[in-house]
Tab-separated table of C-alpha atoms and ligand atoms in Angstrom:
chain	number	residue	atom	x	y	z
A	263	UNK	CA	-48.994	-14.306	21.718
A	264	UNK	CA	-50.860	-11.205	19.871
A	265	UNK	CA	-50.229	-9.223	22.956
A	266	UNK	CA	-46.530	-9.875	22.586
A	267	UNK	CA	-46.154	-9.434	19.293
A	268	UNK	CA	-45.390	-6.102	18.726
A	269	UNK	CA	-42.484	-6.274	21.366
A	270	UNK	CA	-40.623	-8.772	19.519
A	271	UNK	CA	-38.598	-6.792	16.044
A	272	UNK	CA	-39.194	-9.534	14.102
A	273	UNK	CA	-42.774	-7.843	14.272
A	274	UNK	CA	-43.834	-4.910	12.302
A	275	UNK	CA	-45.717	-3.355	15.042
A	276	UNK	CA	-42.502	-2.954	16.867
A	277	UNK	CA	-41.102	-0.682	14.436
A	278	UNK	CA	-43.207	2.571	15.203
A	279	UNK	CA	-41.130	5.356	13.539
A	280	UNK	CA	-43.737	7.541	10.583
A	281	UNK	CA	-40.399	8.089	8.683
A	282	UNK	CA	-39.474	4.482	7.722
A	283	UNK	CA	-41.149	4.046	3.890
A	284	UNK	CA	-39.754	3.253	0.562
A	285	UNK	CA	-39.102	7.101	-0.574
A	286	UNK	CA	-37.319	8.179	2.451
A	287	UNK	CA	-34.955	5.061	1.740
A	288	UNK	CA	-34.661	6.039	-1.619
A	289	UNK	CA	-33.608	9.467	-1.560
A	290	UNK	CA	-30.885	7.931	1.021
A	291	UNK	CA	-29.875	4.924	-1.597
A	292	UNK	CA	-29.286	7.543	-4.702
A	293	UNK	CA	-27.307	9.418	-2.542
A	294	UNK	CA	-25.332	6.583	-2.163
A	295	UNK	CA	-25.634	5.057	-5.533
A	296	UNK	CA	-23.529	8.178	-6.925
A	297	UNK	CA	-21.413	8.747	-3.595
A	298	UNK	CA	-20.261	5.124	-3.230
A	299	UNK	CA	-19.617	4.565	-6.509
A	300	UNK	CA	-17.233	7.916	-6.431
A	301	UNK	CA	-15.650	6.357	-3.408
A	302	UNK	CA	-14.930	2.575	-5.392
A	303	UNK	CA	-13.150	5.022	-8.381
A	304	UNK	CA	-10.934	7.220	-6.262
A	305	UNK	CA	-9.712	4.404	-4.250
A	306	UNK	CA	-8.913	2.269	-7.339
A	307	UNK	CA	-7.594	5.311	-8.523
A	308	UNK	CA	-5.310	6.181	-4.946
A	309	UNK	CA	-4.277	2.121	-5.293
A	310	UNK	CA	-2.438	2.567	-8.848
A	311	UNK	CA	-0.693	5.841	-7.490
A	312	UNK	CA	0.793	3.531	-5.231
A	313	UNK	CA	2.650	1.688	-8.281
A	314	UNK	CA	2.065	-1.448	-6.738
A	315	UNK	CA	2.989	-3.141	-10.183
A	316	UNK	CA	6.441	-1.800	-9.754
A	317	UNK	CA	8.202	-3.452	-6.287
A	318	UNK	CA	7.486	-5.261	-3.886
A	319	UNK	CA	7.981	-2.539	-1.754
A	320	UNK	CA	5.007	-0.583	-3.269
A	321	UNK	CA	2.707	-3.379	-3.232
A	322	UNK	CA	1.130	-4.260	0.105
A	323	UNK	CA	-1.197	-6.555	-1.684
A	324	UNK	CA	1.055	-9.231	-3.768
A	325	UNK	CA	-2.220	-11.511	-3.918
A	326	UNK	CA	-4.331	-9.355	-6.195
A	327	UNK	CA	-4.351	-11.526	-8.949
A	328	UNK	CA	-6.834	-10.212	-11.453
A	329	UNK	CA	-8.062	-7.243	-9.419
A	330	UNK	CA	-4.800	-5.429	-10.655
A	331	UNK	CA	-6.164	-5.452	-14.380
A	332	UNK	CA	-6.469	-1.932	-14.603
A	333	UNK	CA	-3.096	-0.735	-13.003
A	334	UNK	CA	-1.658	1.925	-15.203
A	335	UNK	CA	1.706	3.855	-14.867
A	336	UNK	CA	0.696	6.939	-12.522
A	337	UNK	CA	0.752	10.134	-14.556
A	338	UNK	CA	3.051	13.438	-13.163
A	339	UNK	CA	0.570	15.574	-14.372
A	340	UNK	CA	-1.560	17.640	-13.095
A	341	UNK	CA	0.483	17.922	-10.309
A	342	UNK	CA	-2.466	18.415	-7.994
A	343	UNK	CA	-3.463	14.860	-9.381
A	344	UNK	CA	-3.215	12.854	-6.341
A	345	UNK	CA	-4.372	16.093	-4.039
A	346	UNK	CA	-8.101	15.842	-5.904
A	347	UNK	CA	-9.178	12.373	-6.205
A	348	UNK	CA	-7.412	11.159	-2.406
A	349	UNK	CA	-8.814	14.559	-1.162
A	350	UNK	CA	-12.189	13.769	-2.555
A	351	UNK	CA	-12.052	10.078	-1.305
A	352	UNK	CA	-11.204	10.773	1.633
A	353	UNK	CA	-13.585	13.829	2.678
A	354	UNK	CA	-16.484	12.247	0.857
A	355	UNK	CA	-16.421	9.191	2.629
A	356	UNK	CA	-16.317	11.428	5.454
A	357	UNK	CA	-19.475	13.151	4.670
A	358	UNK	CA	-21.239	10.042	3.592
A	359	UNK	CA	-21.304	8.510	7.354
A	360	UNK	CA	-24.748	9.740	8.399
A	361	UNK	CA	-26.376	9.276	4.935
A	362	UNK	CA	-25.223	5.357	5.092
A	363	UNK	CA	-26.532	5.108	9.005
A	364	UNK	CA	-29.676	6.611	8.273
A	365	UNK	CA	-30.002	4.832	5.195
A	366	UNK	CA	-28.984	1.739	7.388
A	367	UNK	CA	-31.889	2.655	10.110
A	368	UNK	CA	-34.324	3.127	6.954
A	369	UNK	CA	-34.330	-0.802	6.371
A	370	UNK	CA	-33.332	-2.176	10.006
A	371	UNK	CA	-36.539	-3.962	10.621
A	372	UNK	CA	-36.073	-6.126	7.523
A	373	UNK	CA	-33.175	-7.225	9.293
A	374	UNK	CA	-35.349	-8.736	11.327
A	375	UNK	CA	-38.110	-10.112	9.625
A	376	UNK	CA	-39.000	-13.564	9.873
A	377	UNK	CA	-38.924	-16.445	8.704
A	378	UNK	CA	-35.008	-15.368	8.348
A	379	UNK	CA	-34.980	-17.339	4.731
A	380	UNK	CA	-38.614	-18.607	2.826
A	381	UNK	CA	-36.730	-19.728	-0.686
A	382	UNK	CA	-33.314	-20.386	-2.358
A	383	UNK	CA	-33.423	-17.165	-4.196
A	384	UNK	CA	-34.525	-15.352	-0.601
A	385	UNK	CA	-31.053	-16.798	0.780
A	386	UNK	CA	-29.036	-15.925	-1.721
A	387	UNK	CA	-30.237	-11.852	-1.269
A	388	UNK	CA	-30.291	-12.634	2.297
A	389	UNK	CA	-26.412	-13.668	1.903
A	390	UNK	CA	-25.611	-10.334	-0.515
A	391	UNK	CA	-27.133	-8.365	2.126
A	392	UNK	CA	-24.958	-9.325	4.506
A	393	UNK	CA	-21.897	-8.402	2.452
A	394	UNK	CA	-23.826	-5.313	1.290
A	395	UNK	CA	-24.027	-4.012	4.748
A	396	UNK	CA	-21.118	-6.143	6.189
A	397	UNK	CA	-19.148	-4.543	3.520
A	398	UNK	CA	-20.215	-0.989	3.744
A	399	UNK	CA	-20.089	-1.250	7.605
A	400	UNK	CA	-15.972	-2.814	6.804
A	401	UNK	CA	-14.936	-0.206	4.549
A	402	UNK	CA	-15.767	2.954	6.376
A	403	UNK	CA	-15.095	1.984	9.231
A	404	UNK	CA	-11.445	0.514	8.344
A	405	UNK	CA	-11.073	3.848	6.623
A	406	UNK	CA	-11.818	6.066	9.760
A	407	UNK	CA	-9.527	4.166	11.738
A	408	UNK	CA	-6.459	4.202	9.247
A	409	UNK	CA	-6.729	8.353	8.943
A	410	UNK	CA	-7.532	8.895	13.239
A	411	UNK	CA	-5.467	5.976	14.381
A	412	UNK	CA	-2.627	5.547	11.836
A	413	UNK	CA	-1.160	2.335	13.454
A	414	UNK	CA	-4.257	0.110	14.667
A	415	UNK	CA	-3.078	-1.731	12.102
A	416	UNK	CA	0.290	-2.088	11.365
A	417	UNK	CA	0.927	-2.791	7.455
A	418	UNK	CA	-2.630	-4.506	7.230
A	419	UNK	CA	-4.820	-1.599	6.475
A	420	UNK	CA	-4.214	-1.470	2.948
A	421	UNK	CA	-4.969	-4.992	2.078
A	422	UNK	CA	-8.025	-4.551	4.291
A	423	UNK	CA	-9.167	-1.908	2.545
A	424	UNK	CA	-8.655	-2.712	-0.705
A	425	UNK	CA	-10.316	-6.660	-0.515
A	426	UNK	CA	-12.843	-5.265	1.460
A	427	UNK	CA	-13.661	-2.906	-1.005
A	428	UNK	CA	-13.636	-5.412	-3.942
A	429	UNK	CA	-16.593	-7.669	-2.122
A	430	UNK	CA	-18.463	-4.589	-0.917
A	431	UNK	CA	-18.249	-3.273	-4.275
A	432	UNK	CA	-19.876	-6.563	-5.915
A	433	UNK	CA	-22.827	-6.478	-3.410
A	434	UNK	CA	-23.252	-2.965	-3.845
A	435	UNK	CA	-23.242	-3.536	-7.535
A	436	UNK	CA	-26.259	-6.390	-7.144
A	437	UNK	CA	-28.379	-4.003	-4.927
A	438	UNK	CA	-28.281	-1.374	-7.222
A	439	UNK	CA	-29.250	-3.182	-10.248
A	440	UNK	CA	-32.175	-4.536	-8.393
A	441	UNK	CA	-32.905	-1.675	-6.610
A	442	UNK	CA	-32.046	1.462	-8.811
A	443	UNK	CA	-35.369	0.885	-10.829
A	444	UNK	CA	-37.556	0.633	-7.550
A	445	UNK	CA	-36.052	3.721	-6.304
A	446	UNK	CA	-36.365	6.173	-8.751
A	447	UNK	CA	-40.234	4.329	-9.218
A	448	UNK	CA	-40.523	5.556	-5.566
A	449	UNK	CA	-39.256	9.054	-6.390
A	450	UNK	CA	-41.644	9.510	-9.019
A	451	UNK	CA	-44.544	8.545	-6.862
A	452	UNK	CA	-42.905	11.004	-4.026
A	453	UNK	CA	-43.813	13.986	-6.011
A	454	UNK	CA	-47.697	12.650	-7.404
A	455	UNK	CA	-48.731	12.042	-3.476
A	456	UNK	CA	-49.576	8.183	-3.534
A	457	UNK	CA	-49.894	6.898	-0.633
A	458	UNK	CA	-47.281	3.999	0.131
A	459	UNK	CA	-47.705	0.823	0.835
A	460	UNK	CA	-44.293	-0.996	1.572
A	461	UNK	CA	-42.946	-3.894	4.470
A	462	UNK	CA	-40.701	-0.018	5.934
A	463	UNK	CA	-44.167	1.387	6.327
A	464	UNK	CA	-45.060	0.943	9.803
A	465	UNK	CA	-48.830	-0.677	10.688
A	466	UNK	CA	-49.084	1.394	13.589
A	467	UNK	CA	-46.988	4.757	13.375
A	468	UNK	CA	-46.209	6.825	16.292
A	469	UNK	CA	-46.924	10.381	16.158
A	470	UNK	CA	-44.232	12.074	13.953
A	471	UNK	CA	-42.509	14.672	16.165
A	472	UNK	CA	-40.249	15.277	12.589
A	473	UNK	CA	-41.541	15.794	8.814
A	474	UNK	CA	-39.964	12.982	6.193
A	475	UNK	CA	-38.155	16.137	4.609
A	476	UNK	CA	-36.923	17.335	8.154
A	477	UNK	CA	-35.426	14.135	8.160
A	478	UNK	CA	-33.679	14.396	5.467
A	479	UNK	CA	-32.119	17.877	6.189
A	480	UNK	CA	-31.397	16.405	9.438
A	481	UNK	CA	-29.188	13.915	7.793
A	482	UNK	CA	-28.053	15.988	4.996
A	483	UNK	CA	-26.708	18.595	8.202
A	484	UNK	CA	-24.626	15.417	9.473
A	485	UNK	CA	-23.329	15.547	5.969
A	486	UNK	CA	-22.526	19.253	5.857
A	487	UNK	CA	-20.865	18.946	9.522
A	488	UNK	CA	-18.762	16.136	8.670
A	489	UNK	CA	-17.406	18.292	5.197
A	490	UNK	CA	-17.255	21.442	7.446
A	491	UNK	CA	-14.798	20.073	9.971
A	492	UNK	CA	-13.270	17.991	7.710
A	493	UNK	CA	-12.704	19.301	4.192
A	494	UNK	CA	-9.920	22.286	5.601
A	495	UNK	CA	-7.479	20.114	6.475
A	496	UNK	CA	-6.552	20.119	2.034
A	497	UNK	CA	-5.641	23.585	2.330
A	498	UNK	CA	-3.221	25.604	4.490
A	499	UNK	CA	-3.824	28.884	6.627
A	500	UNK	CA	-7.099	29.648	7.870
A	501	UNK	CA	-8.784	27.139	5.770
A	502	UNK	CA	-6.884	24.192	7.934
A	503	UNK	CA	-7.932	25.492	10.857
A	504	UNK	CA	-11.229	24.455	10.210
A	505	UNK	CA	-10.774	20.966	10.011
A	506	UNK	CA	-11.668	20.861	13.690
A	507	UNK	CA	-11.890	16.767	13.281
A	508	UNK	CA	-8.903	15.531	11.200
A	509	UNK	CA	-5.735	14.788	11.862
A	510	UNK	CA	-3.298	17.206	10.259
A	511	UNK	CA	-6.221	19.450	10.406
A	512	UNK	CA	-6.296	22.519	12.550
A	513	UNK	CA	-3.297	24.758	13.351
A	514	UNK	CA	-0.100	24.548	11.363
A	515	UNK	CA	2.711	23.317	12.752
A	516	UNK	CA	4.513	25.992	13.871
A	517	UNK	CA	5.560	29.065	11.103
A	518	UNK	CA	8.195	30.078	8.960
A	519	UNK	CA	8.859	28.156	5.811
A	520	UNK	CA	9.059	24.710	7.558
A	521	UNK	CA	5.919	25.384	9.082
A	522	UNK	CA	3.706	23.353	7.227
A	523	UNK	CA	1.978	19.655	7.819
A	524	UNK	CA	4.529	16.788	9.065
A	525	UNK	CA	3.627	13.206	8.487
A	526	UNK	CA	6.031	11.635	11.087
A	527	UNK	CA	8.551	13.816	12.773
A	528	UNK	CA	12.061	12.243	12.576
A	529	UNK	CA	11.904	11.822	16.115
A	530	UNK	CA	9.186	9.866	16.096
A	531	UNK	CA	10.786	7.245	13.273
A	532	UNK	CA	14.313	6.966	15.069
A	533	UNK	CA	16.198	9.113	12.438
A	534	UNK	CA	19.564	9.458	14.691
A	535	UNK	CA	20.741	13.551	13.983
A	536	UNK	CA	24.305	12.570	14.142
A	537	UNK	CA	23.716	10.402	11.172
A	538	UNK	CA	22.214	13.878	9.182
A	539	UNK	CA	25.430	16.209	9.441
A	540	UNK	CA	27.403	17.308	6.936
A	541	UNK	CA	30.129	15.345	8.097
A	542	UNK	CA	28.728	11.767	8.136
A	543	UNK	CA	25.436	11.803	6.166
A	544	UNK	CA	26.216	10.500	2.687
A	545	UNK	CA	23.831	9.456	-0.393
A	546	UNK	CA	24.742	6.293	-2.184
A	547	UNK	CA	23.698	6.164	-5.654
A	548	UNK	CA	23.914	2.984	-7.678
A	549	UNK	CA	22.779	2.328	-11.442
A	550	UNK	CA	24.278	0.750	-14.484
A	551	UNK	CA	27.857	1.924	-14.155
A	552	UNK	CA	28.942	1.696	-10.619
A	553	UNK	CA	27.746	3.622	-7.191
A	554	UNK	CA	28.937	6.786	-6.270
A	555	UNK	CA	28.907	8.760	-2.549
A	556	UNK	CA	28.140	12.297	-3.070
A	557	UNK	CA	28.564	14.509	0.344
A	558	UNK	CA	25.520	17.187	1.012
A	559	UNK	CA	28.448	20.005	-1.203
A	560	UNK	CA	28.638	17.954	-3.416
A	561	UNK	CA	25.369	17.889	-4.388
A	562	UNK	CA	25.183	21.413	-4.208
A	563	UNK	CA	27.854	21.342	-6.402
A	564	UNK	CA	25.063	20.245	-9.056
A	565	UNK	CA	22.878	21.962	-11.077
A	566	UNK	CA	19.716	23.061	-8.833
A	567	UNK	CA	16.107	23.110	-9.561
A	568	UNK	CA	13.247	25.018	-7.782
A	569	UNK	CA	9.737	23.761	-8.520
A	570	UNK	CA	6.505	24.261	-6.723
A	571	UNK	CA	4.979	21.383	-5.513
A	572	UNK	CA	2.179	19.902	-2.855
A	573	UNK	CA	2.611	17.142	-0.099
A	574	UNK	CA	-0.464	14.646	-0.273
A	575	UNK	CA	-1.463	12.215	1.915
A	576	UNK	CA	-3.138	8.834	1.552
A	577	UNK	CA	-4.918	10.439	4.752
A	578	UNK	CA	-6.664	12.726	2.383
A	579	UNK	CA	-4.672	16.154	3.621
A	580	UNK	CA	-2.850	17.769	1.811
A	581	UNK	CA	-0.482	21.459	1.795
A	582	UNK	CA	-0.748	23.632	-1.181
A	583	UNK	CA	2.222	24.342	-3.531
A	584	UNK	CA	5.565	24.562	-1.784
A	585	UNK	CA	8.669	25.632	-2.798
A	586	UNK	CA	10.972	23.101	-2.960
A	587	UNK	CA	14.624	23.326	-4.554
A	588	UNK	CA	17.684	20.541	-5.218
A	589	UNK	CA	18.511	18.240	-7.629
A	590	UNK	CA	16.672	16.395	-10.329
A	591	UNK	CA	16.006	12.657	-9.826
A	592	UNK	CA	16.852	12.479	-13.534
A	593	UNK	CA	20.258	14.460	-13.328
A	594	UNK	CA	21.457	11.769	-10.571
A	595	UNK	CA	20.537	8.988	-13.037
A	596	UNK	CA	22.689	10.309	-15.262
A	597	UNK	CA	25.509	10.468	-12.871
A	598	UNK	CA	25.339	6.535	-12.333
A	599	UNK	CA	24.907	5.600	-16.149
A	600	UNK	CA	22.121	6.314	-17.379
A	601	UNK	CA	21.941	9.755	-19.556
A	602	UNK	CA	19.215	8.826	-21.612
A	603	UNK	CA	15.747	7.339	-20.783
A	604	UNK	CA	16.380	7.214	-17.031
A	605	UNK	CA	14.754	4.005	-15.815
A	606	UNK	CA	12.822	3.381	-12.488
A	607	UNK	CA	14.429	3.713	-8.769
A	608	UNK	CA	14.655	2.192	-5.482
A	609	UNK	CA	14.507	4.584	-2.601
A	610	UNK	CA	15.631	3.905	0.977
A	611	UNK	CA	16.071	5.995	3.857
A	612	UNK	CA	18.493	6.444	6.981
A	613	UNK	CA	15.182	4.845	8.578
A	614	UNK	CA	15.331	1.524	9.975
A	615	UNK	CA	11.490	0.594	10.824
A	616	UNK	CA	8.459	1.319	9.665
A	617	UNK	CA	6.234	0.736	6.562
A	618	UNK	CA	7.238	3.756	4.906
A	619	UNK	CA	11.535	3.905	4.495
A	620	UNK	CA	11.714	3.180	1.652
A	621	UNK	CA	9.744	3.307	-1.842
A	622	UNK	CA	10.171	2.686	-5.936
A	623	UNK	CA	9.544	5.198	-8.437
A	624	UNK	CA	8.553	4.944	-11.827
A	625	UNK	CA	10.890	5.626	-14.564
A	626	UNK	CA	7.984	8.436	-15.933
A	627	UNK	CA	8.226	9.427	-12.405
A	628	UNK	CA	12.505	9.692	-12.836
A	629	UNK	CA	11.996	11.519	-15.986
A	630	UNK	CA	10.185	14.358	-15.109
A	631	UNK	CA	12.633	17.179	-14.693
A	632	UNK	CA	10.324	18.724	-11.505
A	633	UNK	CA	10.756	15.559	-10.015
A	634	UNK	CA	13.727	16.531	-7.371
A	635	UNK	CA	15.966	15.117	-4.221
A	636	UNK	CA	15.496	18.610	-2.150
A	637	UNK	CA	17.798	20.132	-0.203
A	638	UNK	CA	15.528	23.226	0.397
A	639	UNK	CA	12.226	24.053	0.701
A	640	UNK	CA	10.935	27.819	0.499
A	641	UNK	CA	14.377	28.899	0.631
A	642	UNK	CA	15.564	27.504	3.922
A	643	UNK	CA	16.968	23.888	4.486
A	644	UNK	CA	14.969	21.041	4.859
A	645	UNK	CA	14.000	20.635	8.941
A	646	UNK	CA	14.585	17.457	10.206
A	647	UNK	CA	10.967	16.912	10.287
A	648	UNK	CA	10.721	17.688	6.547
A	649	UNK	CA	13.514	14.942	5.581
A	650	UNK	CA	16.832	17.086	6.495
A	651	UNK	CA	19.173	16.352	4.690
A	652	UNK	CA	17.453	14.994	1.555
A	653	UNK	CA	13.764	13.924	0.507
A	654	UNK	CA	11.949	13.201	-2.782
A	655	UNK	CA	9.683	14.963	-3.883
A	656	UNK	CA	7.592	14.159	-7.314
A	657	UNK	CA	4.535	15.634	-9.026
A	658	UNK	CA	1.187	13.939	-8.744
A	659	UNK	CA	2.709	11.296	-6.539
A	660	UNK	CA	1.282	10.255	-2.960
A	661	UNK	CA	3.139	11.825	0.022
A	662	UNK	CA	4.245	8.194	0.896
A	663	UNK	CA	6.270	8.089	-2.071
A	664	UNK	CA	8.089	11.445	-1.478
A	665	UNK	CA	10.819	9.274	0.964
A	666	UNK	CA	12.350	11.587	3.791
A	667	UNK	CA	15.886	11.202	5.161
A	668	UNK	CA	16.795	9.704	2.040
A	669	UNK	CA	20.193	7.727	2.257
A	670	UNK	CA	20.341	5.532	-1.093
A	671	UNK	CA	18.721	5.346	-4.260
A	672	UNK	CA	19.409	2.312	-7.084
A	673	UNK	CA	18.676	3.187	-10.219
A	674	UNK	CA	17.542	-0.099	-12.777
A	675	UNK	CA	14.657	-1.660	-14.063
A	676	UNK	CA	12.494	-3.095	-11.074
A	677	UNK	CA	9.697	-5.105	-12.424
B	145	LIG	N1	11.474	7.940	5.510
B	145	LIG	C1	10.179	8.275	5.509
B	145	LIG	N2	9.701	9.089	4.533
B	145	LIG	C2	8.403	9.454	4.516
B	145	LIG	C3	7.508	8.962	5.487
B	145	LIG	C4	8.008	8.112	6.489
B	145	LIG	O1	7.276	7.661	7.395
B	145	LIG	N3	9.345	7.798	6.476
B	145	LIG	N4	6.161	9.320	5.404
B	145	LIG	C5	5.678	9.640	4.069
B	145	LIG	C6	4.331	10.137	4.052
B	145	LIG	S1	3.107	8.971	4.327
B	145	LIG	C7	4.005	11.427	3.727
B	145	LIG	S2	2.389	11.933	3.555
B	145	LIG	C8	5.068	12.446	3.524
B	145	LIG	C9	4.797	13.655	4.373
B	145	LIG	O2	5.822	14.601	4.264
B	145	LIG	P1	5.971	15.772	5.327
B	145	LIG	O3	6.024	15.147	6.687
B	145	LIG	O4	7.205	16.522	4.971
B	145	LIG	O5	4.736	16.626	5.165
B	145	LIG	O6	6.357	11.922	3.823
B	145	LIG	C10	6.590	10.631	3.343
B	145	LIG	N5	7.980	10.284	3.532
B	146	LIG	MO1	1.175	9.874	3.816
């Protein structure tokens, strides 16, 4: 039985790596304590972009119940709003990956350690654990897979995502009030020398073929490759290029004032072409005094706005400023009845599946007089990849909610 000891993991013998110890773990927890913590804010933030208090359509999580407290009408300005804080989620959870698997490794043999559970109060941390690291494990994961594989899952992502985050968020919350203290105790001691003496501390260490601190550059140059090949893909040109591992990274999409990031190409959603000429394609605008049909002149007939604007996507890309010119949202609401105080809208396209036809903007959203349906964009029509004949497009707002191939919009209160 000694002999065989160290062979089983439950044993602390079988973990042999010099690295494992309460400071290297540390360093790795802060990192995360900050980084994690980011993460929980930007996505709360990226869920009331979304509206979700508006329609139904907006709100892929009608259960939410409580965890909706803090939705707030989503601001227009800065424009570059939405940009920043889904940029920054996205790209830092991005980096994050090899701090949370070496942080993960750090601790693995108290996975193991037995007896699995010695008290009440030793199952109940036993049990937080689990959603600590079942939690983390769900969320970035379930993340990855919704920017690199957009459909895995159809419509379910975002409710995934966003409960998943909740209970991961409450575990993480437990282990860093017990923890935090412990850690930065451990830091302290990291610069005075002490020797450690700790259950990560291996009995019988191997050799070390790698300093603690080489280590930790090690995992900090995961960190740096992951931003590297990741963060371009938020700017356009030569920047993009570099984002080697996204989606919507690398090269533009061909040149010339279309030439900039597509979502989904119009062939790819169904949009029929002979439904998007001049001679068929009409938008049907309804509000308080009636609906009215107005042909693609006739909307040119209208007064039209130019206004520089970005596309950004849940995904976490975005393009920079481009020009986009048409007619204000607001300017259309008056046409249908309402001239002052323009109240929300219902947007639906000439698409007829998929999770994104159709959306509801706020009436803050309505109001602001950059907020356009574009005919143009940087002074050549709209391609049909870009939403020819008509798209939204709104300041601050997430890309979803800038509708392509639009086809009706009803104006009214929706909540
Ligand atoms: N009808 C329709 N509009 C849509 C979408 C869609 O799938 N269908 N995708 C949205 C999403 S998620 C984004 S990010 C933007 C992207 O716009 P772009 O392809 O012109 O860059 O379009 C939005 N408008
Ligand atoms: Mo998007």
């Amino acid at each position: 039985m000694r002999d065989l000891a160290p062979r089983l993991p439950s044993s602390p013998g079988f973990w042999r790596s010099p690295l494992r110890g309460p400071r290297f773990t540390s360093v790795l927890g802060l990192v995360l304590l900050v980084g994690i913590t980011v993460l929980f804010v930007t996505g709360l933030v990226s869920y009331a972009a979304y509206n979700p208090d508006l329609a139904p359509v907006n709100d892929k999580t009608p259960d939410k119940g409580i965890l909706g407290f803090y939705l707030f009408a989503w601001p227009t300005d800065p424009p570059w709003l939405y940009r920043l804080t889904q940029g920054v989620h996205v790209t830092l959870g991005l980096t994050l990956i090899p701090v949370l698997l070496a942080k993960l490794w750090s601790v693995v043999p108290r996975l193991f350690t037995l007896p699995p559970v010695r008290s009440l109060a030793h199952a109940l941390e036993r049990i937080s654990l689990l959603l600590l690291v079942g939690g983390a494990l769900f969320e970035f994961v379930t993340g990855v897979l919704n920017i690199q594989l957009e459909y895995l899952f159809p419509g379910s992502f975002y409710p995934l995502h966003f409960y998943g985050a909740w209970v991961f968020f409450a575990a993480f919350v437990a282990h860093a009030v017990l923890k935090t203290p412990q850690a930065l105790r451990n830091l302290r001691a990291m610069r005075e020398e002490h020797e450690e003496r700790d259950d990560l501390v291996s009995p019988r260490p191997a050799a070390p073929t790698v300093t603690r601190r080489g280590a930790l550059w090690f995992v900090g140059g995961g960190s740096l490759l992951m931003l590297a090949t990741n963060a371009g893909r938020s700017f356009d040109g030569p920047l993009r290029a570099t984002a080697v591992l996204s989606p919507h990274g690398g090269p533009e999409p061909g040149s010339g004032p279309n030439g900039f990031q597509i979502n989904k190409t119009a062939a790819h959603v169904g949009i029929d072409p002979a439904e998007t000429t001049e001679d068929t394609w009409r938008l049907v605008v309804t509000g308080r005094s009636g609906t009215v049909r107005f042909s693609r002149a006739e909307l040119l007939a209208m007064e039209q706005h130019s206004v520089a604007l970005p596309i950004a996507c849940v995904e976490g890309w975005s393009t920079s400023d481009q020009w986009w010119r048409g007619v204000r949202l607001r300017d259309l609401a008056a046409r249908v009845g309402h001239e002052a105080d323009p109240p929300d809208v219902f947007v639906e396209s000439l698409q007829r599946r998929g999770a994104f036809r159709s959306g509801a903007l706020r009436a803050n959203q309505v109001a602001d007089p950059r907020s356009l349906l574009a005919l143009y964009v940087n002074g050549e029509e709209l391609s049909p990849d870009h939403g020819h004949p008509a798209r939204i497009i709104v300041p601050a707002a997430p890309g979803v909610l800038n509708t392509k191939w639009v086809a009706r919009m009803t104006f009214g209160e929706l909540r």
